Coordinates of C-alpha atoms and ligand atoms in Angstrom, one line a residue:
M287 CA 93.6 -84.7 2.7
S288 CA 96.5 -87.4 2.4
A289 CA 99.6 -86.7 5.0
E290 CA 101.6 -85.4 1.9
S291 CA 99.7 -83.0 0.6
K292 CA 100.9 -80.5 2.6
A293 CA 104.4 -79.6 2.8
G294 CA 106.7 -76.6 4.6
Y295 CA 105.9 -77.4 8.2
R296 CA 108.8 -78.4 10.2
S297 CA 106.4 -81.4 11.8
A298 CA 105.9 -82.8 7.9
A299 CA 109.4 -84.5 8.2
W300 CA 107.3 -86.6 10.9
F301 CA 103.9 -86.7 9.9
G302 CA 103.9 -86.0 6.4
K303 CA 105.8 -89.4 5.3
N304 CA 104.5 -92.5 3.8
D305 CA 107.3 -95.0 4.8
R306 CA 107.7 -96.8 7.8
D307 CA 109.2 -93.9 9.7
G308 CA 105.7 -91.7 8.9
F309 CA 103.8 -94.8 10.3
G310 CA 105.2 -94.6 13.6
H311 CA 105.1 -91.5 14.1
R312 CA 101.0 -91.2 13.4
S313 CA 100.0 -95.0 14.4
W314 CA 101.5 -94.5 17.5
M315 CA 99.8 -90.3 18.4
R316 CA 96.4 -92.0 16.9
N317 CA 96.3 -93.9 20.2
Q318 CA 95.1 -90.9 21.6
G319 CA 91.9 -90.8 18.9
L320 CA 93.1 -88.5 16.6
P321 CA 91.4 -88.7 13.3
A322 CA 93.3 -88.8 10.3
D323 CA 93.6 -85.5 9.3
V324 CA 95.5 -83.9 11.8
F325 CA 98.2 -85.1 10.3
D326 CA 97.3 -83.4 6.8
G327 CA 100.4 -81.1 7.0
R328 CA 98.6 -78.6 9.4
P329 CA 100.9 -76.9 11.7
V330 CA 101.6 -78.4 15.1
I331 CA 101.3 -76.8 18.1
G332 CA 103.1 -77.2 21.0
I333 CA 102.1 -76.2 24.2
C334 CA 104.8 -75.9 27.1
N335 CA 103.0 -76.4 30.3
T336 CA 104.9 -76.1 34.2
W337 CA 102.0 -77.2 35.6
S338 CA 102.6 -78.9 39.0
E339 CA 101.3 -79.0 42.0
L340 CA 104.7 -78.7 43.3
T341 CA 104.7 -75.0 41.7
P342 CA 101.2 -73.5 43.3
C343 CA 101.5 -70.4 41.1
N344 CA 101.7 -72.9 38.0
A345 CA 98.8 -75.4 39.6
H346 CA 95.7 -74.0 37.5
F347 CA 97.7 -74.5 34.1
R348 CA 96.1 -77.5 32.8
H349 CA 92.6 -76.0 32.5
L350 CA 95.0 -72.9 31.0
A351 CA 96.1 -75.4 28.3
E352 CA 92.5 -76.4 27.6
H353 CA 91.9 -72.8 26.4
V354 CA 95.3 -72.6 24.6
K355 CA 93.9 -76.2 22.2
R356 CA 90.8 -74.4 22.0
G357 CA 92.2 -71.4 20.0
V358 CA 94.6 -73.9 18.4
W359 CA 92.0 -76.1 16.5
Q360 CA 90.1 -73.1 15.9
A361 CA 92.7 -72.3 13.7
G362 CA 93.3 -75.2 12.0
G363 CA 96.3 -76.6 13.8
F364 CA 97.4 -79.8 15.9
P365 CA 97.6 -78.6 19.4
V366 CA 99.8 -81.4 22.1
E367 CA 100.2 -80.1 25.4
F368 CA 103.5 -81.3 26.5
P369 CA 105.5 -80.8 30.3
V370 CA 108.5 -79.8 31.2
T371 CA 110.5 -78.8 34.2
S372 CA 108.4 -77.1 36.9
L373 CA 110.3 -74.8 39.4
G374 CA 108.1 -73.4 42.0
E375 CA 109.5 -70.4 43.7
S376 CA 108.1 -71.4 47.5
L377 CA 109.3 -75.1 47.6
M378 CA 112.5 -75.7 45.9
R379 CA 115.8 -75.9 47.8
P380 CA 118.0 -75.0 48.0
T381 CA 116.7 -72.2 46.2
A382 CA 114.5 -72.4 42.3
M383 CA 117.9 -70.4 40.4
L384 CA 119.9 -73.3 40.7
F385 CA 117.4 -75.3 38.4
R386 CA 117.0 -72.3 36.2
N387 CA 119.2 -73.5 33.2
L388 CA 118.4 -77.0 33.4
A389 CA 114.8 -76.4 32.8
S390 CA 116.0 -74.1 29.8
M391 CA 117.9 -76.9 28.8
D392 CA 114.4 -79.2 28.8
V393 CA 112.4 -76.6 26.9
E394 CA 115.4 -76.6 24.4
E395 CA 115.5 -79.6 24.0
S396 CA 112.2 -81.1 23.9
L397 CA 110.8 -78.3 21.1
R398 CA 114.0 -79.4 19.1
A399 CA 113.6 -83.4 19.5
N400 CA 109.5 -83.1 18.6
P401 CA 107.2 -82.5 15.3
I402 CA 106.2 -79.0 16.5
D403 CA 106.1 -76.0 14.2
G404 CA 105.3 -73.3 16.9
V405 CA 104.9 -73.1 20.5
V406 CA 102.8 -71.5 23.2
L407 CA 105.4 -71.3 26.1
L408 CA 103.0 -71.9 29.7
C409 CA 104.7 -69.6 32.5
G410 CA 104.0 -68.4 35.8
C411 CA 106.1 -68.6 38.8
D412 CA 109.4 -66.9 38.9
K413 CA 111.6 -69.1 36.7
T414 CA 109.2 -70.4 34.8
T415 CA 109.7 -67.7 32.4
P416 CA 113.0 -67.6 32.0
S417 CA 113.4 -70.8 31.4
L418 CA 110.8 -71.5 28.9
V419 CA 111.7 -68.4 26.9
M420 CA 115.6 -69.1 27.3
G421 CA 115.1 -72.6 25.8
A422 CA 112.7 -71.5 23.4
A423 CA 115.1 -68.6 22.2
S424 CA 118.1 -71.1 21.7
C425 CA 115.7 -73.4 19.5
D426 CA 114.0 -70.2 17.4
L427 CA 110.8 -71.3 16.7
P428 CA 107.8 -69.6 16.9
A429 CA 107.1 -68.9 20.0
L430 CA 104.2 -66.8 22.5
V431 CA 104.0 -66.3 25.9
V432 CA 100.5 -67.0 28.1
S433 CA 101.2 -66.4 32.0
G434 CA 99.3 -67.5 34.4
G435 CA 98.5 -64.4 36.3
P436 CA 98.7 -62.9 39.5
M437 CA 96.5 -64.3 42.4
L438 CA 93.8 -62.1 43.4
N439 CA 94.8 -59.4 45.9
G440 CA 95.8 -60.4 49.7
K441 CA 93.1 -59.7 52.3
Y442 CA 93.7 -59.2 56.0
Q443 CA 92.0 -57.2 58.5
G444 CA 90.4 -55.5 56.1
R445 CA 93.2 -54.3 53.9
D446 CA 95.1 -55.2 50.9
I447 CA 98.5 -57.3 51.5
G448 CA 101.0 -58.5 48.9
S449 CA 102.6 -61.5 48.2
G450 CA 105.9 -61.6 49.7
T451 CA 106.2 -58.0 50.5
D452 CA 103.9 -58.2 53.5
V453 CA 105.2 -61.7 54.2
W454 CA 108.3 -59.6 54.8
R455 CA 106.8 -56.5 56.7
F456 CA 104.8 -59.2 59.1
N457 CA 108.6 -61.1 60.2
E458 CA 110.1 -58.2 61.1
E459 CA 107.0 -57.6 63.3
V460 CA 106.9 -60.5 64.7
R461 CA 110.9 -60.6 65.7
A462 CA 110.6 -57.1 66.7
G463 CA 107.1 -57.9 68.6
V464 CA 104.6 -55.6 67.1
I465 CA 102.2 -58.5 66.2
T466 CA 102.1 -62.2 67.4
I467 CA 103.0 -65.5 66.0
E468 CA 99.1 -66.2 66.0
Q469 CA 98.7 -63.0 63.9
F470 CA 101.5 -64.0 61.6
M471 CA 99.9 -67.2 60.8
D472 CA 96.6 -65.9 60.6
A473 CA 97.6 -63.8 57.8
E474 CA 98.7 -67.3 55.4
A475 CA 95.2 -67.7 54.2
C476 CA 94.6 -64.2 53.6
M477 CA 97.0 -63.8 51.5
S478 CA 97.3 -66.6 49.0
R479 CA 93.2 -66.8 48.7
S480 CA 93.3 -67.8 44.6
A481 CA 94.7 -69.5 41.3
G482 CA 98.0 -67.5 40.5
H483 CA 101.1 -66.3 41.1
C484 CA 102.5 -63.6 43.8
M485 CA 100.4 -60.2 43.1
S486 CA 102.9 -57.8 44.1
M487 CA 105.2 -56.6 41.6
G488 CA 107.9 -59.2 42.5
T489 CA 109.5 -61.5 40.0
A490 CA 106.6 -63.4 38.4
S491 CA 104.5 -60.0 37.8
T492 CA 108.1 -58.5 36.2
M493 CA 109.0 -61.2 33.6
A494 CA 105.4 -61.3 32.5
S495 CA 105.3 -57.9 32.0
M496 CA 109.0 -58.4 30.6
V497 CA 107.4 -60.7 27.9
E498 CA 104.8 -58.3 27.2
A499 CA 107.1 -55.5 26.8
L500 CA 109.3 -57.7 24.6
G501 CA 106.5 -58.2 22.3
L502 CA 106.8 -61.9 23.0
S503 CA 103.0 -62.1 24.1
L504 CA 99.5 -60.6 23.8
P505 CA 99.1 -57.3 25.1
E506 CA 97.3 -57.4 28.4
N507 CA 99.0 -60.5 29.0
A508 CA 101.0 -60.0 32.2
A509 CA 98.0 -58.6 34.2
I510 CA 95.0 -60.6 33.9
P511 CA 94.6 -62.2 37.4
A512 CA 94.3 -65.9 37.2
V513 CA 90.6 -66.4 37.8
D514 CA 89.5 -63.7 36.0
S515 CA 88.0 -64.6 32.5
R516 CA 89.6 -62.7 30.2
R517 CA 92.9 -64.8 30.7
Y518 CA 90.9 -67.9 29.2
A519 CA 90.0 -65.5 26.6
L520 CA 93.5 -64.7 25.9
A521 CA 94.5 -67.7 26.0
H522 CA 92.0 -69.2 23.6
L523 CA 93.1 -66.1 21.3
A524 CA 96.8 -66.9 21.8
G525 CA 95.9 -70.0 20.1
R526 CA 94.7 -69.0 17.6
R527 CA 97.4 -66.5 17.0
I528 CA 100.2 -69.1 17.3
V529 CA 98.6 -70.3 14.4
E530 CA 99.1 -67.8 12.3
M531 CA 102.9 -67.3 13.7
A532 CA 103.5 -70.4 12.5
A533 CA 102.5 -69.7 9.1
E534 CA 104.2 -66.4 9.2
D535 CA 107.4 -68.6 10.4
L536 CA 107.6 -65.4 13.1
R537 CA 110.3 -66.9 14.8
I538 CA 111.7 -66.1 18.3
S539 CA 114.4 -64.5 17.1
R540 CA 112.6 -62.1 14.8
I541 CA 110.9 -60.8 17.9
L542 CA 113.9 -60.6 20.4
T543 CA 115.9 -57.8 19.1
R544 CA 117.9 -55.2 20.7
E545 CA 115.6 -52.6 20.5
A546 CA 113.0 -55.2 22.5
F547 CA 115.5 -55.5 25.3
E548 CA 115.8 -51.5 25.0
N549 CA 112.2 -51.6 25.7
A550 CA 112.3 -54.0 28.4
I551 CA 114.7 -52.6 30.5
L552 CA 112.5 -49.2 29.9
V553 CA 109.5 -51.1 30.8
N554 CA 111.2 -52.6 34.1
A555 CA 112.2 -49.2 35.6
A556 CA 108.9 -47.6 34.7
L557 CA 107.0 -50.4 36.6
G558 CA 109.5 -50.6 39.8
G559 CA 110.2 -54.5 38.4
S560 CA 112.3 -56.8 40.1
T561 CA 116.3 -56.5 40.0
N562 CA 116.0 -60.4 39.1
A563 CA 115.0 -59.0 35.7
V564 CA 118.6 -58.4 35.1
I565 CA 120.1 -61.4 35.6
H566 CA 117.1 -63.2 33.2
L567 CA 117.2 -60.7 30.8
L568 CA 121.1 -60.5 29.7
A569 CA 120.8 -64.3 29.8
I570 CA 118.1 -64.4 27.3
A571 CA 119.5 -62.0 25.5
G572 CA 122.6 -64.3 25.9
R573 CA 120.6 -67.0 23.6
V574 CA 119.5 -64.7 21.0
G575 CA 123.2 -63.5 20.6
V576 CA 122.1 -60.1 21.1
P577 CA 124.6 -57.5 22.9
L578 CA 123.5 -56.5 26.1
T579 CA 125.1 -55.6 28.5
L580 CA 124.6 -54.5 32.7
D581 CA 126.1 -50.6 32.2
D582 CA 122.6 -50.4 29.4
W583 CA 120.3 -51.3 32.6
D584 CA 121.7 -48.2 34.3
R585 CA 122.2 -46.1 31.3
L586 CA 118.1 -46.8 29.3
G587 CA 116.6 -46.5 33.1
H588 CA 117.9 -43.7 34.4
N589 CA 116.4 -41.2 33.1
C590 CA 112.7 -43.6 33.2
P591 CA 110.6 -42.5 36.1
T592 CA 109.0 -45.2 38.2
L593 CA 104.9 -44.9 37.3
V594 CA 103.1 -47.9 38.7
N595 CA 102.7 -47.9 42.6
L596 CA 102.8 -51.3 43.1
M597 CA 104.4 -53.3 46.3
P598 CA 106.9 -53.6 47.2
S599 CA 107.8 -49.8 45.6
G600 CA 104.5 -48.8 46.0
Q601 CA 101.6 -49.5 47.3
Y602 CA 98.9 -51.3 44.8
L603 CA 98.9 -55.4 43.8
M604 CA 98.6 -56.3 40.2
E605 CA 94.5 -56.6 40.0
D606 CA 94.8 -53.1 40.7
F607 CA 97.5 -53.1 37.9
Y608 CA 95.1 -54.8 35.2
Y609 CA 92.2 -52.9 35.9
A610 CA 94.3 -49.4 35.8
G611 CA 95.2 -50.4 32.1
G612 CA 98.2 -52.8 32.8
V613 CA 101.2 -52.8 30.6
P614 CA 99.7 -51.1 27.6
A615 CA 99.0 -48.0 29.6
V616 CA 102.9 -47.9 30.5
V617 CA 104.4 -48.5 27.2
R618 CA 102.1 -45.9 26.0
A619 CA 103.3 -43.1 28.9
L620 CA 106.6 -44.5 27.7
G621 CA 105.9 -43.9 24.0
E622 CA 104.6 -40.2 24.6
H623 CA 107.5 -39.2 26.2
G624 CA 109.8 -40.5 23.4
L625 CA 111.8 -43.3 25.8
L626 CA 110.2 -46.2 23.7
R627 CA 111.6 -48.0 20.3
R628 CA 108.3 -47.8 18.6
E629 CA 108.9 -50.0 15.5
A630 CA 109.9 -53.1 17.5
L631 CA 108.0 -56.2 16.3
T632 CA 104.9 -58.3 18.8
A633 CA 103.7 -61.7 18.5
N634 CA 100.7 -60.3 17.3
G635 CA 102.5 -58.6 13.7
R636 CA 102.2 -55.1 15.3
T637 CA 104.4 -52.7 16.5
I638 CA 104.3 -52.4 20.1
W639 CA 103.3 -48.8 19.6
E640 CA 100.3 -50.1 16.8
N641 CA 98.8 -52.0 19.9
C642 CA 99.5 -49.8 22.7
R643 CA 99.6 -45.4 21.6
E644 CA 95.8 -46.0 22.1
A645 CA 95.7 -47.8 25.8
P646 CA 94.4 -46.2 28.5
N647 CA 95.1 -45.6 32.0
W648 CA 92.1 -46.0 34.2
N649 CA 93.7 -44.9 37.7
A650 CA 96.4 -42.4 38.0
E651 CA 97.4 -43.4 41.5
V652 CA 98.3 -47.2 40.6
I653 CA 100.0 -45.5 37.3
R654 CA 101.1 -42.3 37.5
P655 CA 101.5 -39.3 35.5
W656 CA 104.5 -38.5 34.1
D657 CA 105.1 -35.3 36.5
R658 CA 104.0 -37.1 39.5
P659 CA 105.6 -39.9 39.4
L660 CA 106.3 -42.6 42.1
V661 CA 110.3 -42.1 41.6
E662 CA 111.9 -39.4 39.5
H663 CA 114.5 -41.7 38.8
G664 CA 113.8 -45.3 38.5
G665 CA 115.3 -48.5 37.3
I666 CA 118.8 -49.9 38.3
A667 CA 121.5 -48.7 39.3
V668 CA 124.4 -50.4 38.5
L669 CA 127.3 -49.3 41.2
R670 CA 131.4 -50.3 40.5
G671 CA 134.6 -49.9 42.6
N672 CA 136.9 -52.1 44.2
L673 CA 134.6 -53.9 46.3
A674 CA 132.6 -54.8 43.0
P675 CA 134.6 -54.4 39.6
D676 CA 132.2 -56.0 37.2
G677 CA 129.3 -54.6 39.0
A678 CA 126.5 -54.6 41.4
V679 CA 122.5 -53.6 41.4
L680 CA 120.6 -51.6 43.3
K681 CA 117.3 -50.9 43.1
P682 CA 116.5 -47.1 44.0
S683 CA 112.8 -47.4 44.3
A684 CA 113.0 -50.1 46.9
A685 CA 115.9 -48.1 48.5
S686 CA 115.8 -45.3 51.5
P687 CA 116.6 -42.1 50.5
H688 CA 119.1 -41.3 53.7
L689 CA 121.2 -44.3 52.8
M690 CA 121.6 -43.8 49.0
R691 CA 125.0 -41.9 50.3
H692 CA 126.5 -44.1 53.0
Q693 CA 129.9 -44.9 54.8
G694 CA 129.6 -47.7 57.9
R695 CA 131.4 -50.5 58.9
A696 CA 131.1 -53.9 57.6
I697 CA 129.6 -56.7 60.0
V698 CA 130.3 -59.8 57.8
F699 CA 128.3 -62.9 57.5
E700 CA 130.9 -65.6 55.8
D701 CA 127.7 -67.7 54.8
I702 CA 123.9 -68.0 55.5
E703 CA 124.1 -70.3 57.8
D704 CA 126.7 -67.7 59.6
Y705 CA 124.0 -65.3 59.2
K706 CA 121.4 -67.0 60.7
R707 CA 123.0 -67.9 63.5
R708 CA 124.6 -64.6 64.9
I709 CA 121.8 -61.9 63.4
E710 CA 119.5 -62.5 66.8
D711 CA 123.1 -62.5 69.1
P712 CA 122.0 -58.9 70.8
A713 CA 126.1 -59.3 71.2
L714 CA 126.2 -58.2 67.6
P715 CA 127.6 -54.6 67.2
A716 CA 125.1 -53.2 65.0
D717 CA 123.8 -49.7 64.6
E718 CA 121.8 -48.0 62.3
T719 CA 125.4 -47.4 60.4
S720 CA 126.6 -50.8 60.1
I721 CA 126.7 -52.4 56.4
L722 CA 125.4 -56.2 56.6
V723 CA 127.7 -57.8 54.4
L724 CA 126.7 -61.7 52.9
K725 CA 129.3 -63.9 50.8
N726 CA 129.1 -67.1 49.7
C727 CA 125.8 -66.1 48.1
G728 CA 126.3 -65.7 44.4
P729 CA 125.8 -68.7 41.6
R730 CA 128.9 -70.7 42.4
G731 CA 128.9 -70.3 45.9
Y732 CA 125.5 -71.3 47.3
P733 CA 125.3 -72.8 44.5
G734 CA 122.0 -71.0 42.9
M735 CA 122.0 -67.7 44.3
P736 CA 119.1 -67.3 46.4
E737 CA 117.5 -64.9 47.0
V738 CA 118.5 -63.8 50.4
G739 CA 120.2 -60.6 49.9
N740 CA 117.7 -58.1 51.8
M741 CA 118.6 -60.1 55.2
G742 CA 116.4 -59.4 57.6
L743 CA 117.9 -57.0 60.7
P744 CA 118.7 -57.7 64.2
P745 CA 116.3 -57.4 66.0
K746 CA 117.9 -55.1 68.4
L747 CA 117.9 -52.4 65.6
L748 CA 114.6 -53.0 64.7
Q749 CA 112.9 -52.7 68.4
R750 CA 114.6 -49.1 67.9
G751 CA 112.6 -48.5 65.0
I752 CA 114.8 -48.8 62.5
T753 CA 113.6 -50.8 59.3
D754 CA 116.5 -50.5 56.9
V755 CA 120.5 -50.6 56.9
V756 CA 123.2 -51.1 53.9
R757 CA 123.1 -54.8 52.8
I758 CA 125.6 -55.9 50.4
S759 CA 126.2 -59.4 48.6
D760 CA 126.1 -61.2 45.8
A761 CA 123.1 -63.2 46.7
R762 CA 119.7 -61.9 44.7
M763 CA 116.6 -59.8 46.9
S764 CA 112.8 -61.4 45.8
G765 CA 110.9 -59.2 43.4
T766 CA 109.0 -58.4 46.8
A767 CA 111.1 -57.5 48.9
Y768 CA 112.6 -53.9 49.8
G769 CA 115.6 -51.9 51.5
T770 CA 118.8 -50.8 50.6
V771 CA 120.0 -53.4 49.1
V772 CA 123.1 -54.3 46.9
L773 CA 122.7 -57.6 45.3
H774 CA 124.8 -59.4 42.5
V775 CA 128.4 -58.1 43.6
C776 CA 130.5 -59.2 41.0
P777 CA 132.6 -61.4 40.7
E778 CA 131.3 -63.4 43.6
A779 CA 133.0 -64.5 46.9
A780 CA 133.1 -68.1 45.7
I781 CA 135.6 -67.3 43.0
G782 CA 137.7 -65.0 44.9
G783 CA 136.0 -61.8 44.3
P784 CA 136.8 -58.7 46.3
L785 CA 133.8 -59.3 48.4
A786 CA 135.7 -62.7 49.8
H787 CA 138.2 -60.4 51.4
V788 CA 136.4 -58.3 53.3
R789 CA 136.6 -58.8 57.2
D790 CA 134.5 -57.0 60.3
G791 CA 134.9 -53.5 60.9
D792 CA 136.1 -52.9 57.5
R793 CA 134.9 -49.3 56.5
I794 CA 132.9 -49.3 53.3
E795 CA 131.3 -46.2 51.0
L796 CA 128.4 -46.8 48.9
D797 CA 127.5 -43.5 46.7
V798 CA 124.4 -43.9 44.5
E799 CA 123.9 -41.0 42.5
T800 CA 128.1 -41.5 41.4
R801 CA 127.6 -45.4 41.4
R802 CA 130.4 -46.1 44.0
L803 CA 130.7 -49.2 45.8
H804 CA 134.1 -49.6 47.8
L805 CA 135.9 -51.1 50.3
D806 CA 138.0 -48.8 52.3
V807 CA 141.3 -51.0 52.5
P808 CA 144.4 -50.7 51.3
D809 CA 145.5 -52.3 47.9
D810 CA 148.3 -54.1 49.7
E811 CA 146.2 -55.3 52.6
I812 CA 143.4 -56.5 50.3
A813 CA 146.4 -58.1 48.3
R814 CA 147.7 -59.8 51.5
R815 CA 143.8 -61.1 52.0
R816 CA 143.6 -62.5 48.4
A817 CA 147.0 -64.6 49.0
S818 CA 145.1 -66.6 52.0
W819 CA 142.0 -67.0 50.9
Q820 CA 140.9 -70.8 49.7
S821 CA 138.3 -71.7 47.4
S822 CA 135.2 -74.3 48.1
P823 CA 134.6 -77.5 46.9
P824 CA 132.2 -78.2 44.7
P825 CA 128.0 -78.7 46.6
M826 CA 128.2 -82.4 44.8
S827 CA 130.6 -84.6 43.5
G828 CA 128.0 -85.0 40.4
G829 CA 125.5 -84.7 38.6
Y830 CA 123.8 -81.4 37.4
Q831 CA 124.6 -79.6 40.4
R832 CA 128.4 -80.7 39.7
L833 CA 127.5 -79.7 35.8
Y834 CA 126.6 -76.3 37.1
F835 CA 129.1 -75.3 39.5
E836 CA 131.3 -76.1 36.7
H837 CA 129.7 -74.6 34.0
V838 CA 127.6 -71.2 36.0
L839 CA 128.8 -68.0 34.4
Q840 CA 128.8 -64.6 36.7
A841 CA 125.5 -62.2 37.4
D842 CA 126.8 -59.8 35.2
T843 CA 126.3 -61.8 32.7
G844 CA 123.1 -63.7 33.4
A845 CA 124.4 -66.1 35.5
D846 CA 123.8 -69.2 32.0
L847 CA 125.7 -71.9 32.3
D848 CA 128.6 -71.3 29.6
F849 CA 128.0 -74.1 26.9
L850 CA 123.7 -72.7 26.9
T851 CA 124.7 -69.2 25.9
G852 CA 123.6 -68.8 22.1
C853 CA 120.8 -70.1 19.4
R854 CA 121.4 -73.9 18.4
G855 CA 118.5 -73.8 16.0
N856 CA 116.0 -76.1 15.4
A857 CA 116.9 -78.3 13.2
V858 CA 117.7 -82.6 13.3
P859 CA 119.1 -83.9 10.9
R860 CA 118.7 -87.8 12.1
E861 CA 115.7 -90.0 11.6
S862 CA 114.2 -91.6 14.8
H863 CA 116.3 -94.3 16.6
Ligands
FES1191 FE1 105.4 -68.4 42.7 FE2 106.0 -66.0 43.7 S1 106.3 -68.3 44.7 S2 105.2 -66.2 41.7

């Protein structure tokens, strides 16, 4: 078959030419041992791989990619695996979130610049999912997500322990003198005992569930453990399906509709998912031009119960969730109770309701029935007031009921270093009514909006058995964390938002029911403090961090870079060189 005998795929503009350029495009590829007929006009499927040994959650991805390739070959496609920036949550400093937008640029430009007709996105650790989806969305090719899957349940001293969630707990217990440092160290290997990402309902599991709810993956993708053979069968099927998607020109923009985002918000509420999903979905929506606001999260999620009994809100872990039925069982429950946008299209060409309407729930303790939810009103509460005019978020399912309506005096930390210096000080004037306030941890302030909002409590409170106080910051919180934690305060302190002007001893009122977050200081006094406020210089004089500092948007719109919002398509008008 000649290279010109099939046309229509984007890659034909590279491989379908019989001139000098076509020679060059094909010839160098053939050094990999490829036969001539792979250039016969069949769809070229990119396998966008975030494999890295520095991203332990994604360290098994070369193996996963091989299974995607099997499916692509089998369906008549030509698979090409390529690496993109991999963001490892557990190692990167100052925070992986600083680089989410950078990685999305890598994905977008790699897809557009190369002869790719459809792409499988291999995602796992927290930021690898949003960065790949954001990049693919700005390029608008057919795209299908295969997640790496969660680790098996942690096992320590005869009980299950969850990534992150139990680290916070162990850490507090060490600080309170309840367990020894040796016991703490022992738990390390017991928590992470297989390939895969965090197996609590942290951000990685939440974002894997979000892509399934958005329709960007095959059903069941989110919860299959990384080492379960069915994860590899799903990768194989995804390889087959993306070839069909390329033939159907089923682009990501046809799946990422307003209805798809609404479904994702509802599924997040039913899961008790991470607050980080708020920022990531807002950013993804911004890439495809779907109007989505912070208030959509509150409005849609408020009437949705949290059904899934997983840490940190509940008791179980992702392995249990998969055996219980996973995301399809949750989607079915939403559909049966009138909350699902049933007609939303998914990657397999069927609607989400067609995929899930018969999904079984095998364990009513892990996925609770509608009339016996884990939390009656799940979702994300969006708070506003003079302390957060553009909004702040709180996850009710992870908060303490007795603190949902609270007034207290602020103990203010100017930045995370200030917090670390003073939190252990026995003289810190903290009691159970105190409100810990942390500044300068927003997108611009840190920079990168780290997961430090669930700051640990002063030891003197822990020793008294107090495990939660209200905490307020412009930071994020790990999806594995818990507590009455007000996050993402907008505008952030580093751009002079009201948070910057809170001082020790100020009275603050939190009322989650009325969504109020109020700094009880007279307006003229706040204005006086504002007049003396000074901004900080950029963290670096040049490079990406300078670019980020100058262009990052606030959390209420997804903390993308201002020049990256929107879809730029996949057309490249010029030949190479
Ligand atoms: Fe990678 Fe938690 S550290 S998912």
